[in-house]
């Protein structure tokens, strides 16, 4: 034994996450360069920012107390409209998602249906709800119907995708057992597949209701109904006490929905 | 499994009669809610415009084709801005979210009241859409990329911190105890016991959030907070439909690329 190897190491260093030091340093270098370029090209008007800080402080001071009087009676109306828009678009979206989700499951559908349904899902997932809302306002006119259409399409992208993935991951033996009894296609779906995916889907639909409410609060900014329009107006009119009322009610409803949906999901599963 | 005796032998049913009635009652309640909500929405709808929609779609569809490719040259800068809003916003959010997550997880929080305060921050940031944050921030810091970046940052803190604190609560406590047994201080327990266990989650959450934020930052321009949304709403306002279709294709491409990158990176990490 040589002298060196008889010593135990006296210091220890954490091994690096990325082992190759060349790769590690080039990632460090790339990151730093990117952030430098990104911040350098940002074009911030610092005098405007400096002016804005007292304005921000003013805004927040006007938030308290929120103006609960709702003098024109539009806020309550807008919030209810948002809630019902979220409900109906969740229901509509799920009804449309079931056939699309079945079609997008690799193990159920023939290839051309599979590709068609996956295409619908991909397109509806790509565009944010607000862009869909802009177009549905152009097509269907101002009002909650446009928001309903936009949010239903968004719901398809979410729900049909998860339904299809759930069906693809289901237990095959149950499906085969039901098929072996001579069940028709509908019976096969109803007795072999539906019981396997239903609990998770009920949970997901509650979760989607939650998301849809959050979205229905903003599609009003582009004219698709709900509370968003009043929020935009109140900010443009510098009525920050009203803005605060709207904001706090959105937060309160979202928290409520989140707890209810969490509770329901536990109860179902 | 309930079976019903009939003259021709036992008949199998999926549910007992009581359960079946409950299921029907559930459907009835669901139907009532649907009808009520639909009625409220349809009262506020001008059906004339809705019935007019197919011709509107055909009209706008023909005006949108073919996309105005020459407009692409003016879109590179907005795409760069959009990606920067998403990336810097995510970076800000992650820097804020990690300490918040440590203060919010019940096994690392210094005090219950701190945990409650952090959970409130998480919920408040998550419940308000980034577009609303952007609307308020445009008033404060002025229109532009900065407002959008901060809006994305604020909106993402909650989402990131929630996932990180949940993973801190699920760590294997034995590793932390092992560090403690060697005489490690509180900070050392955190760095050598907890952080290595949650590092993959942190990286995964960051990339996942970045992907969502790319999508979110494409629309912030509608309220003036920078990114490609500015061009989108400007082109829609002047009815330059060929430019609109170009912008939509660019957004589609950006989102697909970001989704691909995010999936690849997450696959490499986890």
Short mmCIF file of C-alpha atoms in Angstrom, two decimals:
data_model
loop_
_atom_site.label_atom_id
_atom_site.label_comp_id
_atom_site.label_asym_id
_atom_site.label_seq_id
_atom_site.Cartn_x
_atom_site.Cartn_y
_atom_site.Cartn_z
CA UNK A 1 0.00 0.00 0.00
CA UNK A 2 1.23 3.39 -0.86
CA UNK A 3 1.31 6.26 1.54
CA UNK A 4 -1.42 8.21 -0.23
CA UNK A 5 -4.08 5.52 -0.32
CA UNK A 6 -3.75 4.68 3.38
CA UNK A 7 -5.24 8.06 4.30
CA UNK A 8 -8.94 8.45 4.43
CA UNK A 9 -10.30 11.47 2.66
CA UNK A 10 -10.72 14.22 5.19
CA UNK A 11 -12.94 16.48 3.20
CA UNK A 12 -16.01 15.65 1.18
CA UNK A 13 -17.68 17.64 -1.51
CA UNK A 14 -21.17 17.18 -2.83
CA UNK A 15 -21.00 15.58 -6.28
CA UNK A 16 -22.14 17.96 -9.01
CA UNK A 17 -25.56 17.53 -10.56
CA UNK A 18 -24.04 17.59 -14.05
CA UNK A 19 -20.88 15.47 -14.10
CA UNK A 20 -19.08 16.76 -17.19
CA UNK A 21 -17.50 20.05 -16.20
CA UNK A 22 -17.41 21.29 -19.82
CA UNK A 23 -21.17 20.80 -20.19
CA UNK A 24 -21.72 22.32 -16.76
CA UNK A 25 -19.77 25.48 -17.47
CA UNK A 26 -21.27 25.88 -20.93
CA UNK A 27 -24.76 25.65 -19.39
CA UNK A 28 -23.76 28.26 -16.78
CA UNK A 29 -22.32 30.47 -19.50
CA UNK A 30 -25.36 30.06 -21.77
CA UNK A 31 -27.77 30.87 -18.95
CA UNK A 32 -25.88 33.99 -17.92
CA UNK A 33 -25.61 35.18 -21.55
CA UNK A 34 -29.31 34.57 -22.14
CA UNK A 35 -30.40 36.48 -19.05
CA UNK A 36 -28.02 39.30 -19.88
CA UNK A 37 -29.42 39.57 -23.42
CA UNK A 38 -33.03 39.25 -22.24
CA UNK A 39 -32.70 41.95 -19.60
CA UNK A 40 -30.59 44.14 -21.89
CA UNK A 41 -33.26 44.11 -24.63
CA UNK A 42 -36.14 44.67 -22.24
CA UNK A 43 -36.62 48.41 -22.90
CA UNK A 44 -37.87 49.57 -19.53
CA UNK A 45 -38.84 53.20 -19.14
CA UNK A 46 -37.38 53.71 -15.66
CA UNK A 47 -38.74 57.24 -15.24
CA UNK A 48 -42.23 55.84 -15.86
CA UNK A 49 -41.57 53.09 -13.32
CA UNK A 50 -40.39 55.66 -10.77
CA UNK A 51 -43.53 57.71 -11.38
CA UNK A 52 -45.62 54.59 -11.03
CA UNK A 53 -44.47 53.59 -7.56
CA UNK A 54 -46.46 56.33 -5.76
CA UNK A 55 -49.38 55.48 -8.08
CA UNK A 56 -49.13 51.87 -7.01
CA UNK A 57 -49.09 52.90 -3.36
CA UNK A 58 -52.12 55.10 -4.02
CA UNK A 59 -53.90 52.19 -5.72
CA UNK A 60 -53.28 49.85 -2.83
CA UNK A 61 -54.36 52.46 -0.28
CA UNK A 62 -57.63 52.85 -2.21
CA UNK A 63 -58.11 49.07 -2.10
CA UNK A 64 -58.91 49.35 1.60
CA UNK A 65 -61.73 49.49 2.38
CA UNK A 66 -63.19 47.88 -0.75
CA UNK A 67 -66.30 49.59 -2.10
CA UNK A 68 -68.96 47.04 -1.23
CA UNK A 69 -71.91 49.26 -2.13
CA UNK A 70 -71.95 48.06 -5.77
CA UNK A 71 -73.87 51.21 -6.68
CA UNK A 72 -74.75 50.17 -10.23
CA UNK A 73 -75.58 46.61 -9.20
CA UNK A 74 -73.28 45.25 -11.90
CA UNK A 75 -70.67 43.50 -9.79
CA UNK A 76 -72.91 40.87 -8.23
CA UNK A 77 -74.51 40.34 -11.60
CA UNK A 78 -71.11 39.96 -13.27
CA UNK A 79 -69.85 37.50 -10.68
CA UNK A 80 -72.98 35.37 -10.95
CA UNK A 81 -72.63 35.46 -14.72
CA UNK A 82 -69.03 34.26 -14.40
CA UNK A 83 -70.04 31.44 -12.08
CA UNK A 84 -72.86 30.19 -14.30
CA UNK A 85 -70.70 30.59 -17.38
CA UNK A 86 -68.07 28.40 -15.69
CA UNK A 87 -70.71 25.79 -14.77
CA UNK A 88 -72.34 25.57 -18.18
CA UNK A 89 -69.06 25.53 -20.06
CA UNK A 90 -67.71 22.78 -17.80
CA UNK A 91 -70.83 20.71 -18.50
CA UNK A 92 -70.82 21.47 -22.21
CA UNK A 93 -67.10 20.85 -22.48
CA UNK A 94 -67.35 17.48 -20.72
CA UNK A 95 -70.27 16.36 -22.88
CA UNK A 96 -68.20 17.13 -25.97
CA UNK A 97 -65.06 15.62 -24.41
CA UNK A 98 -66.50 12.16 -23.85
CA UNK A 99 -66.79 11.18 -27.53
CA UNK A 100 -63.55 12.98 -28.39
CA UNK A 101 -61.75 11.34 -25.46
CA UNK A 102 -63.01 7.89 -26.49
CA UNK A 103 -61.86 8.60 -30.04
CA UNK A 104 -58.45 9.78 -28.88
CA UNK A 105 -57.72 6.59 -26.92
CA UNK A 106 -55.24 4.50 -28.91
CA UNK A 107 -56.71 1.20 -27.74
CA UNK A 108 -60.32 1.99 -28.73
CA UNK A 109 -60.31 3.93 -31.94
CA UNK A 110 -59.06 3.19 -35.47
CA UNK A 111 -56.09 5.29 -36.54
CA UNK A 112 -57.92 7.93 -38.58
CA UNK A 113 -60.40 8.70 -35.77
CA UNK A 114 -57.51 8.70 -33.31
CA UNK A 115 -55.54 11.24 -35.34
CA UNK A 116 -58.61 13.43 -35.92
CA UNK A 117 -59.49 13.56 -32.20
CA UNK A 118 -55.87 14.12 -31.16
CA UNK A 119 -55.78 17.01 -33.63
CA UNK A 120 -58.82 18.64 -32.03
CA UNK A 121 -57.22 18.23 -28.59
CA UNK A 122 -53.89 19.68 -29.74
CA UNK A 123 -55.48 22.77 -31.28
CA UNK A 124 -57.73 23.49 -28.32
CA UNK A 125 -54.84 23.06 -25.90
CA UNK A 126 -52.53 25.39 -27.79
CA UNK A 127 -54.47 28.63 -27.73
CA UNK A 128 -55.11 30.36 -24.42
CA UNK A 129 -58.78 30.86 -23.50
CA UNK A 130 -58.52 34.59 -24.11
CA UNK A 131 -57.50 34.17 -27.76
CA UNK A 132 -60.38 31.72 -28.32
CA UNK A 133 -62.64 34.25 -26.58
CA UNK A 134 -61.54 37.06 -28.93
CA UNK A 135 -62.58 34.95 -31.89
CA UNK A 136 -65.82 33.72 -30.41
CA UNK A 137 -66.76 37.34 -29.66
CA UNK A 138 -66.15 38.09 -33.34
CA UNK A 139 -68.29 35.10 -34.39
CA UNK A 140 -71.10 35.07 -31.80
CA UNK A 141 -71.25 38.69 -30.64
CA UNK A 142 -70.55 40.17 -27.22
CA UNK A 143 -71.82 38.44 -24.12
CA UNK A 144 -71.53 35.25 -22.10
CA UNK A 145 -72.36 32.96 -25.03
CA UNK A 146 -68.97 33.77 -26.56
CA UNK A 147 -67.29 33.00 -23.24
CA UNK A 148 -69.23 29.75 -23.00
CA UNK A 149 -67.99 28.64 -26.42
CA UNK A 150 -64.36 29.61 -25.68
CA UNK A 151 -64.27 27.90 -22.29
CA UNK A 152 -66.01 24.78 -23.59
CA UNK A 153 -63.33 24.40 -26.26
CA UNK A 154 -60.63 24.88 -23.61
CA UNK A 155 -62.31 22.23 -21.48
CA UNK A 156 -62.19 19.74 -24.37
CA UNK A 157 -58.42 20.14 -24.66
CA UNK A 158 -57.96 19.38 -20.98
CA UNK A 159 -60.65 16.81 -20.29
CA UNK A 160 -60.56 14.75 -23.48
CA UNK A 161 -56.77 14.45 -23.23
CA UNK A 162 -56.85 13.17 -19.66
CA UNK A 163 -59.81 10.88 -20.37
CA UNK A 164 -57.98 9.39 -23.37
CA UNK A 165 -54.81 8.86 -21.31
CA UNK A 166 -56.80 7.26 -18.52
CA UNK A 167 -58.49 4.87 -20.95
CA UNK A 168 -55.12 3.99 -22.47
CA UNK A 169 -53.78 3.13 -19.01
CA UNK A 170 -56.77 1.06 -17.90
CA UNK A 171 -56.56 -2.56 -16.83
CA UNK A 172 -56.94 -4.74 -19.93
CA UNK A 173 -58.13 -7.85 -18.12
CA UNK A 174 -61.42 -6.25 -17.07
CA UNK A 175 -62.07 -5.04 -20.59
CA UNK A 176 -61.36 -8.51 -21.97
CA UNK A 177 -63.56 -10.18 -19.35
CA UNK A 178 -66.54 -8.05 -20.32
CA UNK A 179 -65.85 -8.58 -24.00
CA UNK A 180 -65.68 -12.36 -23.44
CA UNK A 181 -69.27 -12.33 -22.16
CA UNK A 182 -70.38 -11.21 -25.61
CA UNK A 183 -71.12 -7.62 -24.70
CA UNK A 184 -71.92 -5.10 -27.42
CA UNK A 185 -69.62 -2.11 -27.95
CA UNK A 186 -71.82 0.20 -25.85
CA UNK A 187 -72.09 -2.37 -23.06
CA UNK A 188 -68.35 -2.85 -23.21
CA UNK A 189 -67.79 0.92 -22.75
CA UNK A 190 -70.43 1.13 -20.04
CA UNK A 191 -69.40 -1.87 -17.92
CA UNK A 192 -65.68 -2.31 -18.57
CA UNK A 193 -64.27 1.14 -19.20
CA UNK A 194 -66.58 3.64 -17.50
CA UNK A 195 -66.21 2.17 -13.96
CA UNK A 196 -62.43 2.27 -14.30
CA UNK A 197 -62.19 5.92 -15.32
CA UNK A 198 -65.23 7.48 -13.62
CA UNK A 199 -63.86 8.32 -10.13
CA UNK A 200 -60.88 10.17 -11.53
CA UNK A 201 -63.04 11.94 -14.11
CA UNK A 202 -65.45 13.25 -11.46
CA UNK A 203 -62.49 14.65 -9.56
CA UNK A 204 -61.08 16.20 -12.71
CA UNK A 205 -64.39 17.79 -13.65
CA UNK A 206 -64.48 19.55 -10.27
CA UNK A 207 -60.92 20.70 -10.87
CA UNK A 208 -61.86 21.95 -14.32
CA UNK A 209 -64.84 23.88 -12.88
CA UNK A 210 -62.31 25.60 -10.65
CA UNK A 211 -60.08 26.49 -13.64
CA UNK A 212 -63.05 27.57 -15.74
CA UNK A 213 -64.17 30.01 -13.07
CA UNK A 214 -60.71 31.59 -12.98
CA UNK A 215 -60.78 31.92 -16.76
CA UNK A 216 -64.38 33.17 -16.87
CA UNK A 217 -63.27 36.04 -14.67
CA UNK A 218 -60.91 37.29 -17.38
CA UNK A 219 -62.59 36.57 -20.72
CA UNK A 220 -64.78 39.62 -20.00
CA UNK A 221 -61.72 41.78 -20.73
CA UNK A 222 -62.18 40.94 -24.42
CA UNK A 223 -65.98 41.22 -24.20
CA UNK A 224 -66.96 37.60 -23.65
CA UNK A 225 -69.15 38.14 -20.59
CA UNK A 226 -68.62 37.75 -16.86
CA UNK A 227 -66.96 39.97 -14.29
CA UNK A 228 -63.85 40.77 -16.37
CA UNK A 229 -65.51 43.67 -18.20
CA UNK A 230 -66.34 45.46 -14.93
CA UNK A 231 -62.85 44.83 -13.64
CA UNK A 232 -61.38 46.46 -16.75
CA UNK A 233 -63.81 49.41 -16.52
CA UNK A 234 -63.08 49.99 -12.85
CA UNK A 235 -59.32 50.06 -13.50
CA UNK A 236 -59.76 52.43 -16.45
CA UNK A 237 -61.95 54.76 -14.37
CA UNK A 238 -59.47 54.68 -11.45
CA UNK A 239 -62.25 53.28 -9.22
CA UNK A 240 -59.78 51.14 -7.30
CA UNK A 241 -62.16 50.51 -4.39
CA UNK A 242 -64.44 48.73 -6.88
CA UNK A 243 -61.45 46.89 -8.36
CA UNK A 244 -60.64 45.66 -4.88
CA UNK A 245 -64.19 44.37 -4.39
CA UNK A 246 -64.00 42.40 -7.62
CA UNK A 247 -60.51 41.05 -6.89
CA UNK A 248 -61.34 39.96 -3.36
CA UNK A 249 -64.57 38.30 -4.44
CA UNK A 250 -62.71 36.38 -7.16
CA UNK A 251 -60.12 35.23 -4.62
CA UNK A 252 -62.83 34.26 -2.12
CA UNK A 253 -64.79 32.24 -4.68
CA UNK A 254 -61.67 30.49 -5.95
CA UNK A 255 -60.64 29.51 -2.42
CA UNK A 256 -64.16 28.24 -1.74
CA UNK A 257 -64.22 26.26 -4.99
CA UNK A 258 -60.78 24.83 -4.32
CA UNK A 259 -61.78 23.55 -0.88
CA UNK A 260 -65.09 22.15 -2.14
CA UNK A 261 -63.44 20.43 -5.08
CA UNK A 262 -60.64 19.05 -2.90
CA UNK A 263 -63.21 17.70 -0.44
CA UNK A 264 -65.37 16.19 -3.19
CA UNK A 265 -62.36 14.58 -4.84
CA UNK A 266 -61.38 12.91 -1.56
CA UNK A 267 -64.96 11.76 -1.07
CA UNK A 268 -65.19 10.26 -4.54
CA UNK A 269 -61.85 8.42 -4.45
CA UNK B 1 -73.57 -7.62 -6.70
CA UNK B 2 -77.35 -7.36 -6.66
CA UNK B 3 -79.29 -9.96 -8.54
CA UNK B 4 -83.02 -9.85 -9.10
CA UNK B 5 -84.96 -13.13 -9.03
CA UNK B 6 -87.20 -13.52 -12.03
CA UNK B 7 -89.15 -16.47 -13.33
CA UNK B 8 -86.36 -17.15 -15.80
CA UNK B 9 -83.67 -17.22 -13.14
CA UNK B 10 -81.52 -14.54 -11.46
CA UNK B 11 -80.93 -11.31 -13.37
CA UNK B 12 -77.77 -9.34 -12.73
CA UNK B 13 -77.86 -5.56 -12.25
CA UNK B 14 -75.01 -3.09 -11.75
CA UNK B 15 -76.55 -1.36 -8.72
CA UNK B 16 -79.07 -2.02 -5.96
CA UNK B 17 -82.44 -0.30 -6.53
CA UNK B 18 -81.74 2.37 -3.88
CA UNK B 19 -78.36 3.20 -5.37
CA UNK B 20 -79.91 3.32 -8.81
CA UNK B 21 -82.50 5.86 -7.57
CA UNK B 22 -79.75 7.97 -6.01
CA UNK B 23 -77.86 7.97 -9.29
CA UNK B 24 -81.02 9.07 -11.12
CA UNK B 25 -81.55 11.83 -8.52
CA UNK B 26 -77.98 13.01 -9.08
CA UNK B 27 -78.61 13.19 -12.81
CA UNK B 28 -81.81 15.16 -12.19
CA UNK B 29 -79.99 17.73 -10.02
CA UNK B 30 -77.29 18.01 -12.66
CA UNK B 31 -79.94 18.53 -15.34
CA UNK B 32 -81.65 21.26 -13.29
CA UNK B 33 -78.35 23.10 -12.80
CA UNK B 34 -77.62 22.84 -16.52
CA UNK B 35 -81.04 24.15 -17.54
CA UNK B 36 -80.87 27.01 -15.04
CA UNK B 37 -77.36 28.05 -16.08
CA UNK B 38 -78.23 27.75 -19.75
CA UNK B 39 -81.32 29.91 -19.27
CA UNK B 40 -79.27 32.64 -17.58
CA UNK B 41 -76.71 32.62 -20.38
CA UNK B 42 -79.28 32.53 -23.17
CA UNK B 43 -81.19 35.49 -21.67
CA UNK B 44 -78.09 37.60 -22.18
CA UNK B 45 -77.38 36.33 -25.66
CA UNK B 46 -78.46 38.09 -28.81
CA UNK B 47 -79.40 35.00 -30.79
CA UNK B 48 -79.45 36.83 -34.08
CA UNK B 49 -75.67 37.22 -33.84
CA UNK B 50 -75.24 33.57 -32.88
CA UNK B 51 -77.26 32.34 -35.85
CA UNK B 52 -75.19 34.65 -37.98
CA UNK B 53 -71.99 32.97 -36.78
CA UNK B 54 -71.46 30.49 -39.66
CA UNK B 55 -71.45 33.27 -42.23
CA UNK B 56 -69.17 35.35 -39.96
CA UNK B 57 -66.79 32.40 -39.66
CA UNK B 58 -66.77 31.87 -43.41
CA UNK B 59 -66.21 35.58 -43.95
CA UNK B 60 -63.32 35.91 -41.50
CA UNK B 61 -61.93 32.57 -42.65
CA UNK B 62 -61.66 33.73 -46.24
CA UNK B 63 -60.15 37.03 -45.15
CA UNK B 64 -57.54 35.25 -43.05
CA UNK B 65 -56.21 33.20 -45.94
CA UNK B 66 -53.52 33.30 -47.11
CA UNK B 67 -51.35 34.35 -44.13
CA UNK B 68 -49.32 37.49 -44.72
CA UNK B 69 -45.81 35.99 -44.55
CA UNK B 70 -44.11 39.35 -45.12
CA UNK B 71 -45.42 40.37 -41.69
CA UNK B 72 -43.22 37.66 -40.14
CA UNK B 73 -40.20 39.96 -40.23
CA UNK B 74 -41.93 42.25 -37.71
CA UNK B 75 -42.82 39.36 -35.41
CA UNK B 76 -39.38 38.09 -34.35
CA UNK B 77 -38.97 40.82 -31.77
CA UNK B 78 -42.41 40.24 -30.16
CA UNK B 79 -41.72 36.48 -30.03
CA UNK B 80 -38.37 37.16 -28.32
CA UNK B 81 -40.19 39.47 -25.86
CA UNK B 82 -42.87 36.85 -25.23
CA UNK B 83 -40.27 34.18 -24.46
CA UNK B 84 -38.38 36.60 -22.21
CA UNK B 85 -41.53 37.44 -20.27
CA UNK B 86 -42.12 33.74 -19.71
CA UNK B 87 -38.51 32.87 -18.84
CA UNK B 88 -37.64 35.80 -16.57
CA UNK B 89 -41.12 35.63 -15.01
CA UNK B 90 -40.59 31.95 -14.24
CA UNK B 91 -37.10 32.66 -12.86
CA UNK B 92 -38.47 35.38 -10.55
CA UNK B 93 -41.27 33.08 -9.45
CA UNK B 94 -38.90 30.18 -8.69
CA UNK B 95 -36.54 32.40 -6.68
CA UNK B 96 -39.47 33.56 -4.57
CA UNK B 97 -41.28 30.21 -4.48
CA UNK B 98 -38.48 28.09 -2.95
CA UNK B 99 -38.20 30.06 0.33
CA UNK B 100 -42.00 30.41 0.50
CA UNK B 101 -42.32 26.65 0.05
CA UNK B 102 -39.84 25.98 2.87
CA UNK B 103 -41.77 28.35 5.15
CA UNK B 104 -45.07 26.74 4.16
CA UNK B 105 -44.21 23.03 4.48
CA UNK B 106 -45.25 21.76 7.91
CA UNK B 107 -41.96 19.94 8.52
CA UNK B 108 -39.71 22.94 7.81
CA UNK B 109 -41.84 25.91 8.82
CA UNK B 110 -40.60 27.94 11.81
CA UNK B 111 -44.10 28.55 13.17
CA UNK B 112 -47.74 27.73 12.43
CA UNK B 113 -48.64 31.37 11.87
CA UNK B 114 -45.85 31.70 9.27
CA UNK B 115 -47.24 28.63 7.53
CA UNK B 116 -50.74 30.15 7.45
CA UNK B 117 -49.41 33.43 6.03
CA UNK B 118 -47.44 31.62 3.33
CA UNK B 119 -50.44 29.48 2.39
CA UNK B 120 -52.45 32.66 2.00
CA UNK B 121 -49.81 34.16 -0.32
CA UNK B 122 -49.85 30.95 -2.36
CA UNK B 123 -53.65 30.92 -2.71
CA UNK B 124 -53.94 34.65 -3.47
CA UNK B 125 -51.27 34.46 -6.18
CA UNK B 126 -52.86 31.37 -7.71
CA UNK B 127 -56.44 32.59 -7.78
CA UNK B 128 -55.88 35.75 -9.80
CA UNK B 129 -55.19 35.23 -13.49
CA UNK B 130 -51.95 36.68 -14.90
CA UNK B 131 -54.02 38.92 -17.20
CA UNK B 132 -55.58 40.62 -14.16
CA UNK B 133 -52.18 41.02 -12.51
CA UNK B 134 -50.94 42.53 -15.78
CA UNK B 135 -53.91 44.92 -15.91
CA UNK B 136 -53.01 46.28 -12.47
CA UNK B 137 -49.26 46.33 -13.12
CA UNK B 138 -49.65 48.27 -16.35
CA UNK B 139 -51.14 51.06 -14.23
CA UNK B 140 -48.26 50.88 -11.78
CA UNK B 141 -45.09 50.36 -13.87
CA UNK B 142 -46.44 51.48 -17.23
CA UNK B 143 -47.17 49.46 -20.35
CA UNK B 144 -44.44 47.15 -21.60
CA UNK B 145 -42.51 43.97 -21.06
CA UNK B 146 -41.69 44.74 -17.41
CA UNK B 147 -45.37 44.73 -16.37
CA UNK B 148 -45.90 41.41 -18.13
CA UNK B 149 -42.82 39.85 -16.58
CA UNK B 150 -43.84 40.84 -13.06
CA UNK B 151 -47.42 39.68 -13.70
CA UNK B 152 -46.24 36.25 -14.85
CA UNK B 153 -43.87 36.13 -11.88
CA UNK B 154 -46.58 36.93 -9.32
CA UNK B 155 -49.05 34.51 -10.86
CA UNK B 156 -46.48 31.69 -10.91
CA UNK B 157 -45.26 32.01 -7.32
CA UNK B 158 -48.35 30.28 -5.98
CA UNK B 159 -48.37 27.44 -8.49
CA UNK B 160 -44.66 26.69 -8.06
CA UNK B 161 -44.61 27.08 -4.28
CA UNK B 162 -47.62 24.78 -3.90
CA UNK B 163 -45.98 21.91 -5.81
CA UNK B 164 -42.63 22.43 -4.06
CA UNK B 165 -44.01 22.55 -0.52
CA UNK B 166 -46.05 19.41 -1.16
CA UNK B 167 -42.89 17.61 -2.21
CA UNK B 168 -41.03 18.93 0.87
CA UNK B 169 -43.76 17.45 3.03
CA UNK B 170 -43.34 14.09 1.32
CA UNK B 171 -39.54 13.74 1.77
CA UNK B 172 -37.91 10.79 3.47
CA UNK B 173 -37.26 12.08 7.01
CA UNK B 174 -34.60 9.41 7.67
CA UNK B 175 -32.06 11.16 5.47
CA UNK B 176 -32.50 14.38 7.42
CA UNK B 177 -32.09 12.46 10.68
CA UNK B 178 -28.91 10.86 9.36
CA UNK B 179 -27.41 14.30 8.71
CA UNK B 180 -28.57 15.39 12.15
CA UNK B 181 -26.89 12.32 13.70
CA UNK B 182 -23.53 13.34 12.20
CA UNK B 183 -23.88 16.66 14.03
CA UNK B 184 -25.11 18.71 11.11
CA UNK B 185 -26.57 22.12 11.89
CA UNK B 186 -30.06 23.17 10.82
CA UNK B 187 -28.77 24.74 7.62
CA UNK B 188 -26.65 21.67 6.84
CA UNK B 189 -29.64 19.40 7.41
CA UNK B 190 -31.53 21.48 4.89
CA UNK B 191 -28.76 21.61 2.28
CA UNK B 192 -27.62 17.96 2.53
CA UNK B 193 -30.80 16.30 3.80
CA UNK B 194 -33.76 18.04 2.19
CA UNK B 195 -32.53 19.88 -0.92
CA UNK B 196 -31.11 16.81 -2.73
CA UNK B 197 -34.47 15.08 -2.28
CA UNK B 198 -36.53 17.92 -3.76
CA UNK B 199 -34.09 19.15 -6.42
CA UNK B 200 -35.63 17.08 -9.24
CA UNK B 201 -39.07 18.39 -8.27
CA UNK B 202 -37.86 21.98 -8.27
CA UNK B 203 -36.34 21.59 -11.72
CA UNK B 204 -39.40 19.78 -13.03
CA UNK B 205 -41.77 22.39 -11.63
CA UNK B 206 -39.71 25.19 -13.14
CA UNK B 207 -39.80 23.71 -16.63
CA UNK B 208 -43.48 22.79 -16.34
CA UNK B 209 -44.35 26.32 -15.23
CA UNK B 210 -42.23 27.82 -18.01
CA UNK B 211 -44.29 25.90 -20.55
CA UNK B 212 -47.55 27.25 -19.05
CA UNK B 213 -46.10 30.74 -18.90
CA UNK B 214 -45.14 30.79 -22.59
CA UNK B 215 -48.81 30.18 -23.34
CA UNK B 216 -49.88 32.80 -20.79
CA UNK B 217 -47.48 35.47 -21.99
CA UNK B 218 -48.85 35.37 -25.55
CA UNK B 219 -52.01 37.17 -24.41
CA UNK B 220 -50.63 39.74 -21.95
CA UNK B 221 -50.28 42.27 -24.77
CA UNK B 222 -54.06 42.62 -24.88
CA UNK B 223 -53.86 44.80 -21.77
CA UNK B 224 -50.59 46.38 -22.95
CA UNK B 225 -48.14 44.26 -20.97
CA UNK B 226 -45.77 43.34 -23.81
CA UNK B 227 -45.27 40.31 -26.00
CA UNK B 228 -46.96 39.16 -29.18
CA UNK B 229 -50.44 39.92 -27.78
CA UNK B 230 -49.86 43.60 -28.62
CA UNK B 231 -49.52 42.77 -32.32
CA UNK B 232 -52.45 40.38 -32.12
CA UNK B 233 -54.87 42.89 -30.65
CA UNK B 234 -53.58 45.69 -32.91
CA UNK B 235 -54.09 43.58 -36.04
CA UNK B 236 -57.55 42.48 -34.90
CA UNK B 237 -58.54 46.09 -34.17
CA UNK B 238 -57.61 47.24 -37.68
CA UNK B 239 -59.18 44.07 -39.17
CA UNK B 240 -55.88 43.04 -40.81
CA UNK B 241 -56.93 39.40 -40.89
CA UNK B 242 -54.01 38.11 -42.95
CA UNK B 243 -51.65 39.45 -40.28
CA UNK B 244 -53.82 37.86 -37.58
CA UNK B 245 -53.47 34.44 -39.17
CA UNK B 246 -49.69 34.87 -39.37
CA UNK B 247 -49.61 35.78 -35.68
CA UNK B 248 -51.75 32.78 -34.76
CA UNK B 249 -49.43 30.46 -36.69
CA UNK B 250 -46.43 31.99 -34.89
CA UNK B 251 -48.12 31.51 -31.50
CA UNK B 252 -48.97 27.91 -32.45
CA UNK B 253 -45.34 27.29 -33.38
CA UNK B 254 -43.96 28.92 -30.22
CA UNK B 255 -46.26 26.91 -27.99
CA UNK B 256 -45.44 23.63 -29.75
CA UNK B 257 -41.70 24.29 -29.47
CA UNK B 258 -41.97 25.20 -25.79
CA UNK B 259 -44.05 22.11 -25.09
CA UNK B 260 -41.49 19.94 -26.89
CA UNK B 261 -38.56 21.50 -24.98
CA UNK B 262 -40.37 21.18 -21.68
CA UNK B 263 -41.23 17.51 -22.30
CA UNK B 264 -37.61 16.74 -23.33
CA UNK B 265 -36.08 18.50 -20.32
CA UNK B 266 -38.53 16.92 -17.89
CA UNK B 267 -37.80 13.53 -19.41
CA UNK B 268 -34.06 14.12 -18.89
CA UNK B 269 -34.47 15.25 -15.26
CA UNK B 270 -36.99 12.80 -13.89
#
